[in-house]
Tab-separated table of C-alpha atoms in Angstrom:
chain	number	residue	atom	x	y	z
A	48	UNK	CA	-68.715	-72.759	104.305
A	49	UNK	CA	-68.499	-76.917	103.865
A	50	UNK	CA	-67.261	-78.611	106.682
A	51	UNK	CA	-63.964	-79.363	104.928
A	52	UNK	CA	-63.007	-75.700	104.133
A	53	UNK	CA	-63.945	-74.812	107.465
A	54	UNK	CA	-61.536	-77.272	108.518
A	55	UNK	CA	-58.694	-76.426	106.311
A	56	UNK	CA	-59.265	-72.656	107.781
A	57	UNK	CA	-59.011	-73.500	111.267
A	58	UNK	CA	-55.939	-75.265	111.111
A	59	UNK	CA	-54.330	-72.937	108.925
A	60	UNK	CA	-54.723	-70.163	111.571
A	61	UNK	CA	-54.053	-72.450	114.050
A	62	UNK	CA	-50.430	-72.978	112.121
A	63	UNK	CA	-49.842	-69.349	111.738
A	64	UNK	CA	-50.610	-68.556	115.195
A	65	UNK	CA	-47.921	-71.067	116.823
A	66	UNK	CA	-45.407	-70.101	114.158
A	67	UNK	CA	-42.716	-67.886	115.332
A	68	UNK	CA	-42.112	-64.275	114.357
A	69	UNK	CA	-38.835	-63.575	113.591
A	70	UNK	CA	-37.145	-60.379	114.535
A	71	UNK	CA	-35.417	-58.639	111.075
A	72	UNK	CA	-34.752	-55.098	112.196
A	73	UNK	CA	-33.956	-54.419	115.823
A	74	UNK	CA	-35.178	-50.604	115.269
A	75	UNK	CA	-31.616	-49.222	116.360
A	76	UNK	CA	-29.444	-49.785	113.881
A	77	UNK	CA	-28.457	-51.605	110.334
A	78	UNK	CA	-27.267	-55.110	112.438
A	79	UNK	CA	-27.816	-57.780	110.142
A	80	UNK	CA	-28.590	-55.605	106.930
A	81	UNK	CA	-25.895	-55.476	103.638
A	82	UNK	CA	-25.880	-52.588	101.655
A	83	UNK	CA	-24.479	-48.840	100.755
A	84	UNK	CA	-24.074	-47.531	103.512
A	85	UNK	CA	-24.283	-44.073	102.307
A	86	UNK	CA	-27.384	-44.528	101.422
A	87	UNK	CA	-28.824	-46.105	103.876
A	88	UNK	CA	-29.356	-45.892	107.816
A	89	UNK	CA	-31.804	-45.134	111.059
A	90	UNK	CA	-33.503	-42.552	111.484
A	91	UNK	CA	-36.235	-41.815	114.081
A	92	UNK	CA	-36.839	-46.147	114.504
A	93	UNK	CA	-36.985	-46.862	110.759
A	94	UNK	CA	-34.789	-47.767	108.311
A	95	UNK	CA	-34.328	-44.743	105.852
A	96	UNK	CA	-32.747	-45.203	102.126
A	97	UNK	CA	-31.659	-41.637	100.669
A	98	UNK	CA	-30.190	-40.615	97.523
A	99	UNK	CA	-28.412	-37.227	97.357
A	100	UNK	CA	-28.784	-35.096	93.683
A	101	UNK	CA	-26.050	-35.614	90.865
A	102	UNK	CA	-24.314	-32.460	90.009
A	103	UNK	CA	-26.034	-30.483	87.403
A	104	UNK	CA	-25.045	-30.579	84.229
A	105	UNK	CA	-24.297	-26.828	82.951
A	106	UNK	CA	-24.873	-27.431	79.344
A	107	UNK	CA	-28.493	-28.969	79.986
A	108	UNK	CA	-30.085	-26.143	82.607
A	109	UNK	CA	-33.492	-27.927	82.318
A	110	UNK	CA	-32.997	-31.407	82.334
A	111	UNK	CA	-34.580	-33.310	85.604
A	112	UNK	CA	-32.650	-33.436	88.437
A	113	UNK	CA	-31.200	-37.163	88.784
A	114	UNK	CA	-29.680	-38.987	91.964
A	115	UNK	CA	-25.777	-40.093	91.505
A	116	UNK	CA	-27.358	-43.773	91.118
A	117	UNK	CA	-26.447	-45.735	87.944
A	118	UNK	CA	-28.412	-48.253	88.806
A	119	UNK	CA	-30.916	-49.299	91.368
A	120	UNK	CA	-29.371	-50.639	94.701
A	121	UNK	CA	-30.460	-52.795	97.513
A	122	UNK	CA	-29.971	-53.181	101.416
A	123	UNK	CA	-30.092	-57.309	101.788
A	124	UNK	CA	-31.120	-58.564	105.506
A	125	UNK	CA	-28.683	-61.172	105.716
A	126	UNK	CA	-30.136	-63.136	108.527
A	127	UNK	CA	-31.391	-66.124	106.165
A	128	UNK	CA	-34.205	-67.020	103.150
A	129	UNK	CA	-37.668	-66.566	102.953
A	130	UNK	CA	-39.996	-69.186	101.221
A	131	UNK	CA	-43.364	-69.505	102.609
A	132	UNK	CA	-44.138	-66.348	104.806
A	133	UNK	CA	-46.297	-63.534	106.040
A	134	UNK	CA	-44.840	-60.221	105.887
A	135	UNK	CA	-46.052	-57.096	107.318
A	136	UNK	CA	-44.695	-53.919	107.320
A	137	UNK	CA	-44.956	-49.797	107.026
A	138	UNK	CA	-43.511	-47.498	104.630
A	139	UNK	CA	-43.260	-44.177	103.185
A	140	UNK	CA	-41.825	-42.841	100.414
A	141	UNK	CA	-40.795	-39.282	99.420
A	142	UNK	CA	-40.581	-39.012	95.204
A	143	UNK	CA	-39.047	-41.956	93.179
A	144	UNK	CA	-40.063	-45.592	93.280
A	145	UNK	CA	-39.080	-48.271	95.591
A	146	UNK	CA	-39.800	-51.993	97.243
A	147	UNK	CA	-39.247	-54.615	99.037
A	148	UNK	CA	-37.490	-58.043	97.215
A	149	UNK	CA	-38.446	-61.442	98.410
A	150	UNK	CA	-37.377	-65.029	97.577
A	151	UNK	CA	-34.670	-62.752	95.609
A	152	UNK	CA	-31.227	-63.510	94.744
A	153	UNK	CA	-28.092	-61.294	94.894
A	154	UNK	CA	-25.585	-60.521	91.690
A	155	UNK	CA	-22.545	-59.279	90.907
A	156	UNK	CA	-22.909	-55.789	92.702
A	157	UNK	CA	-22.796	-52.818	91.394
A	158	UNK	CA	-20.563	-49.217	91.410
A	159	UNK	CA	-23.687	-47.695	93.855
A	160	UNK	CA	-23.914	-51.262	96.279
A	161	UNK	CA	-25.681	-54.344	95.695
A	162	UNK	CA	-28.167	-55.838	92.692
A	163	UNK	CA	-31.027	-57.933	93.450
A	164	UNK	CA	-33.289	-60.119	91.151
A	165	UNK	CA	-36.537	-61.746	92.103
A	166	UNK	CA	-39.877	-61.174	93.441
A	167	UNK	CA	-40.582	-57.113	94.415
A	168	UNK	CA	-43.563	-55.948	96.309
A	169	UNK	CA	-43.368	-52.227	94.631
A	170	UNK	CA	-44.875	-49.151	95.958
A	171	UNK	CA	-43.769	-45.691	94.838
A	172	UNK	CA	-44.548	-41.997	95.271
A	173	UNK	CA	-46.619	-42.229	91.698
A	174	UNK	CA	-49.904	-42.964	91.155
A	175	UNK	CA	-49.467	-46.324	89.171
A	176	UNK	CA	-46.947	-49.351	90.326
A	177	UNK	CA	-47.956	-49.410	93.989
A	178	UNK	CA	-48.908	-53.231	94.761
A	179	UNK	CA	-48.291	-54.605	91.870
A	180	UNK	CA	-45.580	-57.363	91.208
A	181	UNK	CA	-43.262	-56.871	89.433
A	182	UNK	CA	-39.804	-59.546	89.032
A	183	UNK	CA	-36.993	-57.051	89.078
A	184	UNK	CA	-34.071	-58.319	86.616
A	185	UNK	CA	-36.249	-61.071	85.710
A	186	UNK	CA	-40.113	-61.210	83.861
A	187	UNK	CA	-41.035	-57.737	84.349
A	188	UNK	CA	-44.717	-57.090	85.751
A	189	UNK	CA	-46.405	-59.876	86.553
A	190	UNK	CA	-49.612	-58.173	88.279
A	191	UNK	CA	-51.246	-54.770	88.180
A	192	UNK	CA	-53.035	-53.301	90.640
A	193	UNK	CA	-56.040	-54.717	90.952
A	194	UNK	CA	-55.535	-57.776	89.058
A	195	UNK	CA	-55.858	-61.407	89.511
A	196	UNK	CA	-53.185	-63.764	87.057
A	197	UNK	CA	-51.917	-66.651	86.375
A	198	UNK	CA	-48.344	-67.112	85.365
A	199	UNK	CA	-47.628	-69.489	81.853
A	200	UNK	CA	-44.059	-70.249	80.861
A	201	UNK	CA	-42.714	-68.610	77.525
A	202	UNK	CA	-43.997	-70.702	74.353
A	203	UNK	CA	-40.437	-70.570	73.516
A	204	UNK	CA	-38.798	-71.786	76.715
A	205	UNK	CA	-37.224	-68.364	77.299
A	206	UNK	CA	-38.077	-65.635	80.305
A	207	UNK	CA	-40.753	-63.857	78.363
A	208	UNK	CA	-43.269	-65.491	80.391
A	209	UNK	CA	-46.977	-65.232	79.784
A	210	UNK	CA	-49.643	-63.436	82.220
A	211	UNK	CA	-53.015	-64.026	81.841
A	212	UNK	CA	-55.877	-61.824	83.625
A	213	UNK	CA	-58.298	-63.934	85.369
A	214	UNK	CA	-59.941	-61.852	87.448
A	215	UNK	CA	-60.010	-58.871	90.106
A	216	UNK	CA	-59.493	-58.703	93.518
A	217	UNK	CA	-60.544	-54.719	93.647
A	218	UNK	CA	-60.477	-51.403	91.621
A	219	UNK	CA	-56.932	-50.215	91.037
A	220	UNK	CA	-58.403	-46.424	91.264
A	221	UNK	CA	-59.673	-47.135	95.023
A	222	UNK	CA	-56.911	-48.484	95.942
A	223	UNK	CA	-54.463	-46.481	94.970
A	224	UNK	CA	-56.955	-43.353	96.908
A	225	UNK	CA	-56.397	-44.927	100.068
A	226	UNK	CA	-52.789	-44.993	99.916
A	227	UNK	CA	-51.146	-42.154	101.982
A	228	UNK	CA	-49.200	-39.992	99.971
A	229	UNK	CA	-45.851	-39.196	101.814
A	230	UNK	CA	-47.358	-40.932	104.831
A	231	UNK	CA	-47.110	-44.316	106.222
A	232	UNK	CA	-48.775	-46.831	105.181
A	233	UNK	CA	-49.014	-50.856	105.547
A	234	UNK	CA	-47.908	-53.353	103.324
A	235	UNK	CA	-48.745	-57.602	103.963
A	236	UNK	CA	-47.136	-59.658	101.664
A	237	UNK	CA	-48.852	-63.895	101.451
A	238	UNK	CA	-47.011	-66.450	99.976
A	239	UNK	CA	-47.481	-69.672	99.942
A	240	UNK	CA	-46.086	-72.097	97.702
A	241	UNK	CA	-46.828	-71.185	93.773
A	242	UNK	CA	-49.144	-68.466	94.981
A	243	UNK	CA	-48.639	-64.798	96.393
A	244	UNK	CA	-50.180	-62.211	97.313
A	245	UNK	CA	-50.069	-58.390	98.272
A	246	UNK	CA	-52.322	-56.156	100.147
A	247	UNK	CA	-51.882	-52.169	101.057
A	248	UNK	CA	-53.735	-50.792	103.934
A	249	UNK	CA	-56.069	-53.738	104.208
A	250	UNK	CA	-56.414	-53.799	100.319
A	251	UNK	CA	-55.710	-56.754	98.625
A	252	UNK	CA	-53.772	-55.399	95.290
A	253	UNK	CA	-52.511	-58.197	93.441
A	254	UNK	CA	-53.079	-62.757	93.448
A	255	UNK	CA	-50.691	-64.245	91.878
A	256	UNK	CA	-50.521	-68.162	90.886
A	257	UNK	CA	-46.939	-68.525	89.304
A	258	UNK	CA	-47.274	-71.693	86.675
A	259	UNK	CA	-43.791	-70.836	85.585
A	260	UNK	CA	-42.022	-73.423	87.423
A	261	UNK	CA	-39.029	-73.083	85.427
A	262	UNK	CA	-38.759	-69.455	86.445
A	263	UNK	CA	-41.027	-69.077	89.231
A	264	UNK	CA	-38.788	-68.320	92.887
A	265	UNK	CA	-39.601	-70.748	95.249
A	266	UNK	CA	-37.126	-69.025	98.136
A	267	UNK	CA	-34.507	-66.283	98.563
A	268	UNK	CA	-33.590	-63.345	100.023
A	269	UNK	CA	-35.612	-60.220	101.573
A	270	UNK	CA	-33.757	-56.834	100.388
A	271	UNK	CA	-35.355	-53.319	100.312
A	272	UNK	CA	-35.045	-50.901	97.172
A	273	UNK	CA	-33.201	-47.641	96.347
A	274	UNK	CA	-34.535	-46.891	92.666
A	275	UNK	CA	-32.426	-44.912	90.159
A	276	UNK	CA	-33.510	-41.534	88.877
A	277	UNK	CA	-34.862	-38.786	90.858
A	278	UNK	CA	-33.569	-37.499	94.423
A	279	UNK	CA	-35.557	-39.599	97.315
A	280	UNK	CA	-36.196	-40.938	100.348
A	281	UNK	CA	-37.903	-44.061	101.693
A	282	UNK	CA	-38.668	-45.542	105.081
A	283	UNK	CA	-39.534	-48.895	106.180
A	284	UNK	CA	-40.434	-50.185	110.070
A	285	UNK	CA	-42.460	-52.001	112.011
A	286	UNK	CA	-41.592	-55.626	110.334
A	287	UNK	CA	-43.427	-58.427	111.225
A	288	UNK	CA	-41.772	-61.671	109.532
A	289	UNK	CA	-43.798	-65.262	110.307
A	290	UNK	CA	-42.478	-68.089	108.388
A	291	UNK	CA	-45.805	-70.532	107.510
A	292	UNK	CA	-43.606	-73.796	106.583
């Protein structure tokens, strides 16, 4: 490594060691979290998100059984913004699809609790949106597994923003393999200025380099996901927030 990289790394660990983690979740109870609260709560030291099934519909025996959501809901920690941070934390998830929301803003709520837009470190019980990032309410997927992009603004001005591939950072197969399925499992979130990125279990998933400046969120709010459709459960504990401004 050349003496000025070397550099640059020590005193970037030497910043994220003296920085202060900041307690989000006191493992007890929902202090300083916003949301449905029939939906969400503590259960055995982690916060736990639950949907319940929607009555069946007599006329339409075999249709999939949904969750009384009409939309996907949010519990918002409402103990400040996030810009520049590490994030670590373990999940599991029990059918459906859920996530964690960074530099996110809130809207208008909803008949099921609130709406967040913004940045979303998804993970699900599937086999394919796990680490990606996606922009809920906002530019859709901006990463796949697996991939490496750079953010352009829209041609047009608009939100339709424009991802280029530029490279890997790991095979979205492998990945996906080591994740626990119905177990816990880690989740690290980097970002720094223009730049983020995700890793699962170790594995980096997605790099990010947002170019969009128009659209790009520079600093919000942390909220965790309850997805719409089927009946499901998710878990989240053992946060570890450390602001790197």
């Amino acid at each position: 490594m050349k003496p000025h990289l070397a550099l640059a790394a020590f005193f970037a660990a030497i910043s994220l060691v003296n920085a202060e983690e900041k307690e989000i979740f006191n493992g007890k109870d929902l202090t300083g979290w916003e949301g449905n609260k029939e939906l969400w709560s503590v259960q055995d030291g982690a916060i736990t998100g639950k949907t319940p099934a929607a009555p069946a519909d007599p006329a339409k025996p075999d249709a999939p059984v949904k969750s009384i959501l009409k939309h996907n809901t949010f519990l918002v920690w409402k103990g400040g913004t996030v810009g520049d941070f590490e994030l670590t934390f373990q999940y599991r998830i029990e059918k459906g699809n859920s996530g964690l929301q960074y530099r996110s803003k809130e809207l208008p709520a909803g008949e099921n609790g609130p709406i967040i837009s913004g940045y979303q470190a998804d993970f699900e019980a599937g086999k394919t949106y796990s680490g990606i990032l996606y922009e809920e309410r906002g530019r859709g997927i901006l990463a796949k597994r697996g991939e490496k992009t750079v953010i352009k603004p829209a041609a047009d001005g608009g939100k339709k923003a424009v991802v280029e591939v530029t490279g890997s950072v790991g095979d979205s197969a492998a990945i996906q393999a080591a994740i626990k399925d119905e177990g816990w499992n880690e989740y690290r979130i980097v970002a720094k200025g223009n730049h983020v990125q995700h890793f699962i279990n170790g594995m980096q998933t997605i790099d990010v380099t947002d170019e969009d400046a128009a659209n790009a969120p520079k600093e919000g709010l942390l909220a965790l996901q309850i997805h719409a459709g089927p009946p499901m459960v998710v878990q989240f504990k053992n946060f570890k927030l450390v602001e790197t401004k």
